[in-house]
Each structure stands twice: as C-alpha cells, then as structure tokens.
PDB file of C-alpha atoms in Angstrom:
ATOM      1  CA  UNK K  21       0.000   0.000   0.000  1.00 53.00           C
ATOM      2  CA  UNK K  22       1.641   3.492  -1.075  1.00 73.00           C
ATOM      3  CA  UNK K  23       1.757   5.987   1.854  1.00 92.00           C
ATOM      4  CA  UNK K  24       1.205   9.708   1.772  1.00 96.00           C
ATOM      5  CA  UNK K  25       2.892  10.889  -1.348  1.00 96.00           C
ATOM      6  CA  UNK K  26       3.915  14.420  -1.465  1.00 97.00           C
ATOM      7  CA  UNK K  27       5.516  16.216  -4.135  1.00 97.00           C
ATOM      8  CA  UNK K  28       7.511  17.884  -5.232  1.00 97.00           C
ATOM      9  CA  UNK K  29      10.073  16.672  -2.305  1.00 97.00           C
ATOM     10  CA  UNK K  30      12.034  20.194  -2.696  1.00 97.00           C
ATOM     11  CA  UNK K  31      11.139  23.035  -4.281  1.00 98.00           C
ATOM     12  CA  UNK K  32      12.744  26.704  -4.683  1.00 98.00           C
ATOM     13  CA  UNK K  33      11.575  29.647  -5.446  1.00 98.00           C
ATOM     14  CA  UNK K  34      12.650  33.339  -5.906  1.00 97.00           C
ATOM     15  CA  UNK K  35      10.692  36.095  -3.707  1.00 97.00           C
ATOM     16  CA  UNK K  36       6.960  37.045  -5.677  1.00 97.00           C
ATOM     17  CA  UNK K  37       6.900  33.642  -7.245  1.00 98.00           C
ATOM     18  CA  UNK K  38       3.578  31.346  -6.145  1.00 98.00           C
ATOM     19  CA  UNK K  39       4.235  27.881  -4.770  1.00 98.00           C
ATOM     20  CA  UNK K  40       2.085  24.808  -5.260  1.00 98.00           C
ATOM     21  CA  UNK K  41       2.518  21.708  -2.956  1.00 98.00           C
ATOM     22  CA  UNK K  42       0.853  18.821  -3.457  1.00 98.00           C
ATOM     23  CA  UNK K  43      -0.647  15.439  -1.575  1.00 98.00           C
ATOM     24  CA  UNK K  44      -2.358  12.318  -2.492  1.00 97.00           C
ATOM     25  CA  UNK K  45      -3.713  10.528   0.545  1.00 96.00           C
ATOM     26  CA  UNK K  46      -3.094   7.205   1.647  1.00 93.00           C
ATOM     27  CA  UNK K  47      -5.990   5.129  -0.710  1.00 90.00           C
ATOM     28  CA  UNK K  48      -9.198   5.151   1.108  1.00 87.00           C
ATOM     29  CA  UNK K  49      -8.423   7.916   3.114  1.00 90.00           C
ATOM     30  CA  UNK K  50     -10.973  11.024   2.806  1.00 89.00           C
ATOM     31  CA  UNK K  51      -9.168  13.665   4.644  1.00 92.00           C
ATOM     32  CA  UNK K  52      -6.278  15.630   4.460  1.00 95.00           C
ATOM     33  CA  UNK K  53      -3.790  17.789   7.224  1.00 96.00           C
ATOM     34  CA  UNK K  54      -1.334  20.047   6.085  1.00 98.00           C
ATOM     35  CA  UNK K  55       0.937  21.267   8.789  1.00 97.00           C
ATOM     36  CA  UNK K  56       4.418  23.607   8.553  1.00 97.00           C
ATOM     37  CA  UNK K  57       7.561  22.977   9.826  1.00 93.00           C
ATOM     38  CA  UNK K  58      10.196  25.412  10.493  1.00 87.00           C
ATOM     39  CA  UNK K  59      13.696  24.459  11.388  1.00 78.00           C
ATOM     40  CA  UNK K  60      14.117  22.953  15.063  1.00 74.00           C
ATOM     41  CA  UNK K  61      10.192  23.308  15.648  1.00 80.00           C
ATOM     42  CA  UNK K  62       7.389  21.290  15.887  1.00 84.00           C
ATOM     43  CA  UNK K  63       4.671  20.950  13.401  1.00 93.00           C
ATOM     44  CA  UNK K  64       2.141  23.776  12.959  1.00 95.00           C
ATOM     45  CA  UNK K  65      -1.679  23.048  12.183  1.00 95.00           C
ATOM     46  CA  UNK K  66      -2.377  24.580   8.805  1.00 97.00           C
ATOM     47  CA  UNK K  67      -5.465  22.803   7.580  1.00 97.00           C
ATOM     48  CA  UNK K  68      -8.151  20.350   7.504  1.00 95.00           C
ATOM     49  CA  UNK K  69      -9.601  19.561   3.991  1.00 94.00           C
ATOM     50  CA  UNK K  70     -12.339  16.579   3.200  1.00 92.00           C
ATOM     51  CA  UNK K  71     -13.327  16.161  -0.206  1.00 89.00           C
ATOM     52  CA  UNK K  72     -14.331  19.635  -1.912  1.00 90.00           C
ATOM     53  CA  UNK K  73     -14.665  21.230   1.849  1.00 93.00           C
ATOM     54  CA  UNK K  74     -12.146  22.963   3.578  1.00 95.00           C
ATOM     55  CA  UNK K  75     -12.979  22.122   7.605  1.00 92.00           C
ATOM     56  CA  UNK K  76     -11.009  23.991   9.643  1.00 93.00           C
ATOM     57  CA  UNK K  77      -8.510  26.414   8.250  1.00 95.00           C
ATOM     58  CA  UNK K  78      -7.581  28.151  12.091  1.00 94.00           C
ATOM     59  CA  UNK K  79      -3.780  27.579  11.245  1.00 94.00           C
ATOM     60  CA  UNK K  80      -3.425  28.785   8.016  1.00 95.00           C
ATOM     61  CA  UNK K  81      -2.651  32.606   6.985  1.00 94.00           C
ATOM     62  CA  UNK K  82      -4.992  34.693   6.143  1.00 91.00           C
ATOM     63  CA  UNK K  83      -3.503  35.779   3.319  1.00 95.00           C
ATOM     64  CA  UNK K  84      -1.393  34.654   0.253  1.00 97.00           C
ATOM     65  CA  UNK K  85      -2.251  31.127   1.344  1.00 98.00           C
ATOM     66  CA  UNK K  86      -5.317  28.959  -0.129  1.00 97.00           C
ATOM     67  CA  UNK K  87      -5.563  25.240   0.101  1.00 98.00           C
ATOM     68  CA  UNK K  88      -7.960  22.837  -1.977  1.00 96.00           C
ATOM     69  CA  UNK K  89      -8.782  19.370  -2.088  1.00 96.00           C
ATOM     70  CA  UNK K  90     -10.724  18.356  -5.281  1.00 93.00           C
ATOM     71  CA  UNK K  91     -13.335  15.340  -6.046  1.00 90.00           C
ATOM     72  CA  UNK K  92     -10.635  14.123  -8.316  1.00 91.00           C
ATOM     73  CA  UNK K  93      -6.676  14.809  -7.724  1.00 93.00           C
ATOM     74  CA  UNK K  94      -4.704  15.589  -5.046  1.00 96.00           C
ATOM     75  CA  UNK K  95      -5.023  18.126  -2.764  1.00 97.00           C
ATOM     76  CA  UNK K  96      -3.278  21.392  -3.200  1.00 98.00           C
ATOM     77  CA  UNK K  97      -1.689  23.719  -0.956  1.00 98.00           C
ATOM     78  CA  UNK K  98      -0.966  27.173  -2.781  1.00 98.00           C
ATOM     79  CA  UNK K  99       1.294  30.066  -1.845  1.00 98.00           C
ATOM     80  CA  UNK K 100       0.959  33.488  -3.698  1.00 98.00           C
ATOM     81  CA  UNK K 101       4.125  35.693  -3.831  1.00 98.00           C
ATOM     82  CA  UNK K 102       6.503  33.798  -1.657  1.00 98.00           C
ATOM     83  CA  UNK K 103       8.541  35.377   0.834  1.00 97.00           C
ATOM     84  CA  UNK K 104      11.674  34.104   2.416  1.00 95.00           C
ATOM     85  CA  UNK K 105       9.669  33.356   5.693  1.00 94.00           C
ATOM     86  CA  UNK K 106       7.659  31.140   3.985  1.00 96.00           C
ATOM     87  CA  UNK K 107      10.853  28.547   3.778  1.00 96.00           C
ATOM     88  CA  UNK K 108       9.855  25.393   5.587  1.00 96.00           C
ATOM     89  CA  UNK K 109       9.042  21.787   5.735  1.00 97.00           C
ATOM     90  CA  UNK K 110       5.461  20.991   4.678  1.00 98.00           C
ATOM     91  CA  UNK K 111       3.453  18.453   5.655  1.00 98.00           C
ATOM     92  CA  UNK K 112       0.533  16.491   4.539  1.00 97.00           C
ATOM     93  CA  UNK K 113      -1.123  13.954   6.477  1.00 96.00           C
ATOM     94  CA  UNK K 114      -4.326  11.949   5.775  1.00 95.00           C
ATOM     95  CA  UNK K 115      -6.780   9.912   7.756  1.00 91.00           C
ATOM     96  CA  UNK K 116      -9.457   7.481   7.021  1.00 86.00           C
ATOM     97  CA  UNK K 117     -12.938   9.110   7.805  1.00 79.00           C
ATOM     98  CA  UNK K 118     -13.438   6.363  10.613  1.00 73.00           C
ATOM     99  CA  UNK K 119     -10.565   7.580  12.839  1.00 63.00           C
ATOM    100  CA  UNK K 120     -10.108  11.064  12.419  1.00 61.00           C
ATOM    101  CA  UNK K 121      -6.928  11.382  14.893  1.00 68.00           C
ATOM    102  CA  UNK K 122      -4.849   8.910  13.937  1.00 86.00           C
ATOM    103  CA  UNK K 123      -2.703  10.925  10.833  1.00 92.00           C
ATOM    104  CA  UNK K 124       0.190   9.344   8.877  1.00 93.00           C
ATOM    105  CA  UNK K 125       2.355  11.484   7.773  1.00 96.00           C
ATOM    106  CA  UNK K 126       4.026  12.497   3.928  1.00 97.00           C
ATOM    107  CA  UNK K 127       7.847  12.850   3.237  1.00 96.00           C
ATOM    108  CA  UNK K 128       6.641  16.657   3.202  1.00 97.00           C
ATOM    109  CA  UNK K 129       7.914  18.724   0.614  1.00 98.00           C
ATOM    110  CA  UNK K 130      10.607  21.414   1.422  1.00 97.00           C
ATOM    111  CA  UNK K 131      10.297  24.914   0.242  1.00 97.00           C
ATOM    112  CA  UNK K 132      12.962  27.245  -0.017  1.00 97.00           C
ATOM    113  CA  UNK K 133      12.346  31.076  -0.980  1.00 97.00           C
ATOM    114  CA  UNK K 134      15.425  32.710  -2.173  1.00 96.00           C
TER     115      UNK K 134
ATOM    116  CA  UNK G  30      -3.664  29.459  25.122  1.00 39.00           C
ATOM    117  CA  UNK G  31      -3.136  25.301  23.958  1.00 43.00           C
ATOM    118  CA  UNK G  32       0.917  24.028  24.298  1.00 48.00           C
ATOM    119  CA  UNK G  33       2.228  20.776  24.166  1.00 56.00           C
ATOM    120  CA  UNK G  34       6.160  20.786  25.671  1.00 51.00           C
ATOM    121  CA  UNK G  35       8.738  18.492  26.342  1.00 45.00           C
ATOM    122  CA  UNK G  36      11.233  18.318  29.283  1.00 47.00           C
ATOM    123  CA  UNK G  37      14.196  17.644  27.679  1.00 47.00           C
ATOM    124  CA  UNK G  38      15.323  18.785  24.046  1.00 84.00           C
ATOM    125  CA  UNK G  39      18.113  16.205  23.911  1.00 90.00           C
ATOM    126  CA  UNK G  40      18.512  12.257  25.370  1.00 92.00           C
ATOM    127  CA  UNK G  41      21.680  10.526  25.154  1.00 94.00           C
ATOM    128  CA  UNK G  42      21.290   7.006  26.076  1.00 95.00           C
ATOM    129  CA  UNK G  43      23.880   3.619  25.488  1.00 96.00           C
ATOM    130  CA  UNK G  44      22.336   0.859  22.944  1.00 96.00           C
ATOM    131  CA  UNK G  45      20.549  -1.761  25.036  1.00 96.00           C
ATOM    132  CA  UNK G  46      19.150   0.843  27.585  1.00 96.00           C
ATOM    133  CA  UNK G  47      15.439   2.016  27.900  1.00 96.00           C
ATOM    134  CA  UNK G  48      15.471   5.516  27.001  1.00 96.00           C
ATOM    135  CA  UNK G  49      11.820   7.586  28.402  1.00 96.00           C
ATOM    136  CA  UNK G  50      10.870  10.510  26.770  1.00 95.00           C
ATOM    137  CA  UNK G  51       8.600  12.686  28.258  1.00 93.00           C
ATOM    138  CA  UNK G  52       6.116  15.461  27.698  1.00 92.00           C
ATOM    139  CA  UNK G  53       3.877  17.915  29.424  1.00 91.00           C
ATOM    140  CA  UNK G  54       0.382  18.887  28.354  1.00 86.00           C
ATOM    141  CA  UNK G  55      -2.125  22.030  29.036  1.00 78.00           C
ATOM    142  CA  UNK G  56      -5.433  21.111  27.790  1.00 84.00           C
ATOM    143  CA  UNK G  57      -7.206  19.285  29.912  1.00 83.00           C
ATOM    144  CA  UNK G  58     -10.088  19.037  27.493  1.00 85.00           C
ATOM    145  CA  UNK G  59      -7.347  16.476  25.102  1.00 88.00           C
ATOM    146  CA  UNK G  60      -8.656  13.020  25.122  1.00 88.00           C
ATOM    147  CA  UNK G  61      -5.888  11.686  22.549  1.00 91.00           C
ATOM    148  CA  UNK G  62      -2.172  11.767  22.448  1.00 93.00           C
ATOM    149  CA  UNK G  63      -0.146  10.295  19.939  1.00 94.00           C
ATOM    150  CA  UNK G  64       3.505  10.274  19.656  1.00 96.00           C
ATOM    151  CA  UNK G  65       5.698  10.912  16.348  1.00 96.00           C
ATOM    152  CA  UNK G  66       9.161   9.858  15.523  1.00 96.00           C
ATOM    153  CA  UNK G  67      10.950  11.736  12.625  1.00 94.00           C
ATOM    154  CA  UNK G  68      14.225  11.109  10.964  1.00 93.00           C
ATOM    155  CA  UNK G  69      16.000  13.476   9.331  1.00 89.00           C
ATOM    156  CA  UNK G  70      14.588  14.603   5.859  1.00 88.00           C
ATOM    157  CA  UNK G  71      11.304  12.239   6.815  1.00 92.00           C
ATOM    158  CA  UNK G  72       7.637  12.998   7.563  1.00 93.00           C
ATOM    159  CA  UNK G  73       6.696  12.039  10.937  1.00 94.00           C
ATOM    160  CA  UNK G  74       6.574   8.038  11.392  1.00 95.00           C
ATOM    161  CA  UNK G  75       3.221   7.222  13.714  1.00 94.00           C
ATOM    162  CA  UNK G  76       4.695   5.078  17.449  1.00 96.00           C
ATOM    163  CA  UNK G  77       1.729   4.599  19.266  1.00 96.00           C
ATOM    164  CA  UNK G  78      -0.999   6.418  20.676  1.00 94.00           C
ATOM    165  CA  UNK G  79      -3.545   6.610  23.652  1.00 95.00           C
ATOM    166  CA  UNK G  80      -6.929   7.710  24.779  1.00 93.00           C
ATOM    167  CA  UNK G  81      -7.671   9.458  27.857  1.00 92.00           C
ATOM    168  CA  UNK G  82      -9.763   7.082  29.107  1.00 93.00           C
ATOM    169  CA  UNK G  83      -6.238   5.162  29.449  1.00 95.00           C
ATOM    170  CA  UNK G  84      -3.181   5.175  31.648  1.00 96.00           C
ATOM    171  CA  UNK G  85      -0.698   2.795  29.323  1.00 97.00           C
ATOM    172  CA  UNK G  86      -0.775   1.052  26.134  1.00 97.00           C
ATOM    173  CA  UNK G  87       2.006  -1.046  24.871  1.00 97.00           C
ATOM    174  CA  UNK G  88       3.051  -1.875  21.605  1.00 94.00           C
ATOM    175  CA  UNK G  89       6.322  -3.623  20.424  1.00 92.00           C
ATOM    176  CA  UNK G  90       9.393  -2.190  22.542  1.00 96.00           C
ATOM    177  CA  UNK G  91       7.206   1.077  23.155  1.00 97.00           C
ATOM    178  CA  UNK G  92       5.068   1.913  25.945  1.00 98.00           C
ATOM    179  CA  UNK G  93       3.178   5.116  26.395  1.00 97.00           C
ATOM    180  CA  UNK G  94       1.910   6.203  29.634  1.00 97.00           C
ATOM    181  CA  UNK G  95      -0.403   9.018  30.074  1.00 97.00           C
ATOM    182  CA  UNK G  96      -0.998  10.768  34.056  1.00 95.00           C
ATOM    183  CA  UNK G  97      -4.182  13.063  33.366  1.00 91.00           C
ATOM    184  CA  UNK G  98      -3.635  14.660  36.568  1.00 92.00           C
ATOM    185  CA  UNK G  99      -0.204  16.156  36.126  1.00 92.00           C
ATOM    186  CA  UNK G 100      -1.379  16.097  32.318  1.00 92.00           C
ATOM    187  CA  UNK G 101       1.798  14.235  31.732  1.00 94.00           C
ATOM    188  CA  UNK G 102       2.638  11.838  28.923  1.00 95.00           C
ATOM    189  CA  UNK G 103       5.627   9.782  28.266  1.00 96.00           C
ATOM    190  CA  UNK G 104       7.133   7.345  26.048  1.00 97.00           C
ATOM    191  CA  UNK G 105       9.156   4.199  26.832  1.00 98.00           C
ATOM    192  CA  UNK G 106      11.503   2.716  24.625  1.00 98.00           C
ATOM    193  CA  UNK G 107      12.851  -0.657  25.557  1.00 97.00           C
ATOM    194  CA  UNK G 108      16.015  -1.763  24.584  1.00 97.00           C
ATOM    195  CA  UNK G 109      16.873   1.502  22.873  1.00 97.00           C
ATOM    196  CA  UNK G 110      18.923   0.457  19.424  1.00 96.00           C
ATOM    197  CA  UNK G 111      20.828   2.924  16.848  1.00 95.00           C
ATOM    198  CA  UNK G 112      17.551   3.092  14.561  1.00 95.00           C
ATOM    199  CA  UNK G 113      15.929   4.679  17.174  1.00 97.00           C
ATOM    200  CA  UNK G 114      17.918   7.953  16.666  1.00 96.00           C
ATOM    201  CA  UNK G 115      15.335  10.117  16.041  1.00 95.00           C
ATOM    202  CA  UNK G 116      13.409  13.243  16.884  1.00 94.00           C
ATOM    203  CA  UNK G 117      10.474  12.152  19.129  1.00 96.00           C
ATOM    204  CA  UNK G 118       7.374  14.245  19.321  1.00 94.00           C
ATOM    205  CA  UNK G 119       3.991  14.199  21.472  1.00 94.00           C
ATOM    206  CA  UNK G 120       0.857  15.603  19.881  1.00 93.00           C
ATOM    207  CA  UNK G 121      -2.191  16.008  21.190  1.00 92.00           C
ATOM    208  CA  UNK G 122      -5.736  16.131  19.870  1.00 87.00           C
ATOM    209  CA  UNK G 123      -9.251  15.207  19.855  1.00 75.00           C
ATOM    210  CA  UNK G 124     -10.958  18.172  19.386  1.00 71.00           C
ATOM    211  CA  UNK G 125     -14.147  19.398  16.901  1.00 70.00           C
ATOM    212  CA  UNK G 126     -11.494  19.218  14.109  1.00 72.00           C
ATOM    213  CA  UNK G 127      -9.062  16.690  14.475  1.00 81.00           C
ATOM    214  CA  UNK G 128      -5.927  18.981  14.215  1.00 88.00           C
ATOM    215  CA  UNK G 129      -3.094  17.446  16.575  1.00 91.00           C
ATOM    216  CA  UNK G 130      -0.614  20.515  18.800  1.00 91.00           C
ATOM    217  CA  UNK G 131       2.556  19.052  18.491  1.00 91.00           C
ATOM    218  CA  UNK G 132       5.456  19.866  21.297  1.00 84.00           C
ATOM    219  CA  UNK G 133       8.686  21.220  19.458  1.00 79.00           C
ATOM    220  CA  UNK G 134      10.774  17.720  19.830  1.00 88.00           C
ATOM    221  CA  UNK G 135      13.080  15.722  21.693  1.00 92.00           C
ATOM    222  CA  UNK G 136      16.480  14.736  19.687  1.00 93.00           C
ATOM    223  CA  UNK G 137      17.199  10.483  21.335  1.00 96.00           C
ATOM    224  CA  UNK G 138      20.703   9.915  20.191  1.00 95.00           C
ATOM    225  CA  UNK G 139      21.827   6.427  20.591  1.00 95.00           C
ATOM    226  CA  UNK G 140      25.143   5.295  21.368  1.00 92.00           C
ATOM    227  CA  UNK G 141      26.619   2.379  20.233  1.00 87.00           C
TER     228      UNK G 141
END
C-alpha cells in the first residue's frame, strides 16, 4: 500500500513567485492535514480539507495562502508571492474518515524562498 | 492558550538501555495523544498512541503512559537500538477538528 505521497520533495523559489505543494492521501483515506515545519520546531496546524470542503482552516494565513482538495486529484496547498519566511518543511497527512486522529504522515515537501 | 512541551530537548542514552521521553500537556479538554518519531529529511513516522480514558498502552518495545492529573505523557523505549535515533514528538488532539498541537521535539541519540 503506497503511503502519503507528497511532491515535489524540494522546491525553490525566488521572492513574488507562487508555490504549489501537493498530496495524495493514503488510498481510502478522505481527509487531508497540512501542517508547517520550520527548522528545530514542531509541526504547525495549517489545515483540515475533506473532499471539496475545507474544515477547519484556524492555522493557516490569512492571506497569500489557499488550500484545496478536489473530487478528483490531489489536494493542493498554494502560496501566492513567496517570501523568504515562507521557507519550511510541509506536511501532509491523511486519515481514514473512521478515525479522524490517527494521521500518517508524507515525506513533506521542502520549500525554499530565495 | 493550547501548548504541548517536552522536558528535555536532547537524550543521550547507550544501545541496550530504555530511554523515556517525556512530555507535558495544558489542555485538559485532550482526550488523545499520539507520539511521532521523525528522521532526518522524513515525515513524521506514527509510534503509538492513547486515549484518555487510558493510563498505558504497549506496543512492540514502546510503551506510552499518560498521568491526566499532572497532564503528563511519556514514552518508553525498551532496549533503545541505533535506529531509534530520532526526533520524538507528542501531539495532542481530539478536538471538533481533528488537528493534533505538536510539542517542538526531543532529539534520542543512541550510542553504540
């Protein structure tokens, strides 16, 4: 069974660019986490996304940040004009709608903004 | 406001040892706890977990204990071995929305 993919693993981009992270669940699993990791720290809610419905979005920035998790495809986490302290590990996690707590974890996808 | 924290950043322990890891709580409303290991350029790799309405659960070499009145949570590793070097974190949950407060780490370095 294929885990949380993630991808792309690393990703750079200059200041004003937009980022787009993305996250397939583990199969049968309806929702999706995305959390942010900055160097030394612990993981930071972001998000809680079920199919086509964004649940809880407490974590995330108000602005410049979206996040989306389609019917079909992978969800997407999307950063508008990137600025340097946006660099991070992100994380996606996914659960199956049975056990909402219990979240495995991507490879995450590190961003650097130059 | 919500924090999950650990008492000790760092754990140096010999191969063979039990190494404990522990970690400190402040909502009392949590009623699952969960802890993480994560290797360097990895996601976080699921250990075990616990309810409230438990004190310990065991699982193989791990053991997680959980003292709701100190709100105090720990993890047991038996035997401690190299591929155990990792960054341990505690998270805790169970709220409206699922989202799990992690604690910023605890680096168990294992020597040989």
């Amino acid at each position: 069974n294929a885990g949380v993919m993630q991808n792309p693993r690393h990703l750079v981009r200059r200041r004003g660019q937009e980022a787009r992270l993305r996250c397939s669940p583990m199969k049968g699993h309806s929702h999706v986490y995305w959390y942010r990791q900055l160097p030394e720290e612990g993981l930071k809610f972001m998000v809680y996304l079920q199919k086509e419905n964004i649940i809880d979005e407490s974590g995330m920035p108000k602005e410049r940040f979206s996040a989306e998790f389609p019917k079909e495809g992978p969800s997407i986490l999307r950063i508008q004009q990137v600025v340097r302290g946006d660099s991070a590990a992100y994380f996606c996690a996914s659960s199956p709608p049975t056990s909402g707590e219990t979240q495995y974890f991507g490879p995450g996808t590190r961003l650097l903004v130059l | 406001g919500e924090s999950v924290g650990l008492h000790l950043p760092t754990l140096s322990v010999q191969e063979g040892d039990n190494s404990i890891i522990n970690c400190a709580y402040s909502n009392s409303a949590s009623d699952y706890f969960i802890w993480y290991k994560q290797e360097s350029g990895k996601g976080p790799q699921f250990i075990i977990d616990i309810r409230s309405n438990m004190d310990k659960r065991q699982g193989q070499r791990v053991t997680v204990l959980l003292n709701k009145t100190v709100k105090h949570l720990s993890l047991q590793i038996a035997a401690t071995q190299p591929g155990d070097s990792a960054v341990y974190f505690c998270a805790e949950g169970g709220g409206a929305t699922n989202k799990l407060i992690f604690g910023t780490g605890t680096l168990l370095a294992v020597q040989p």
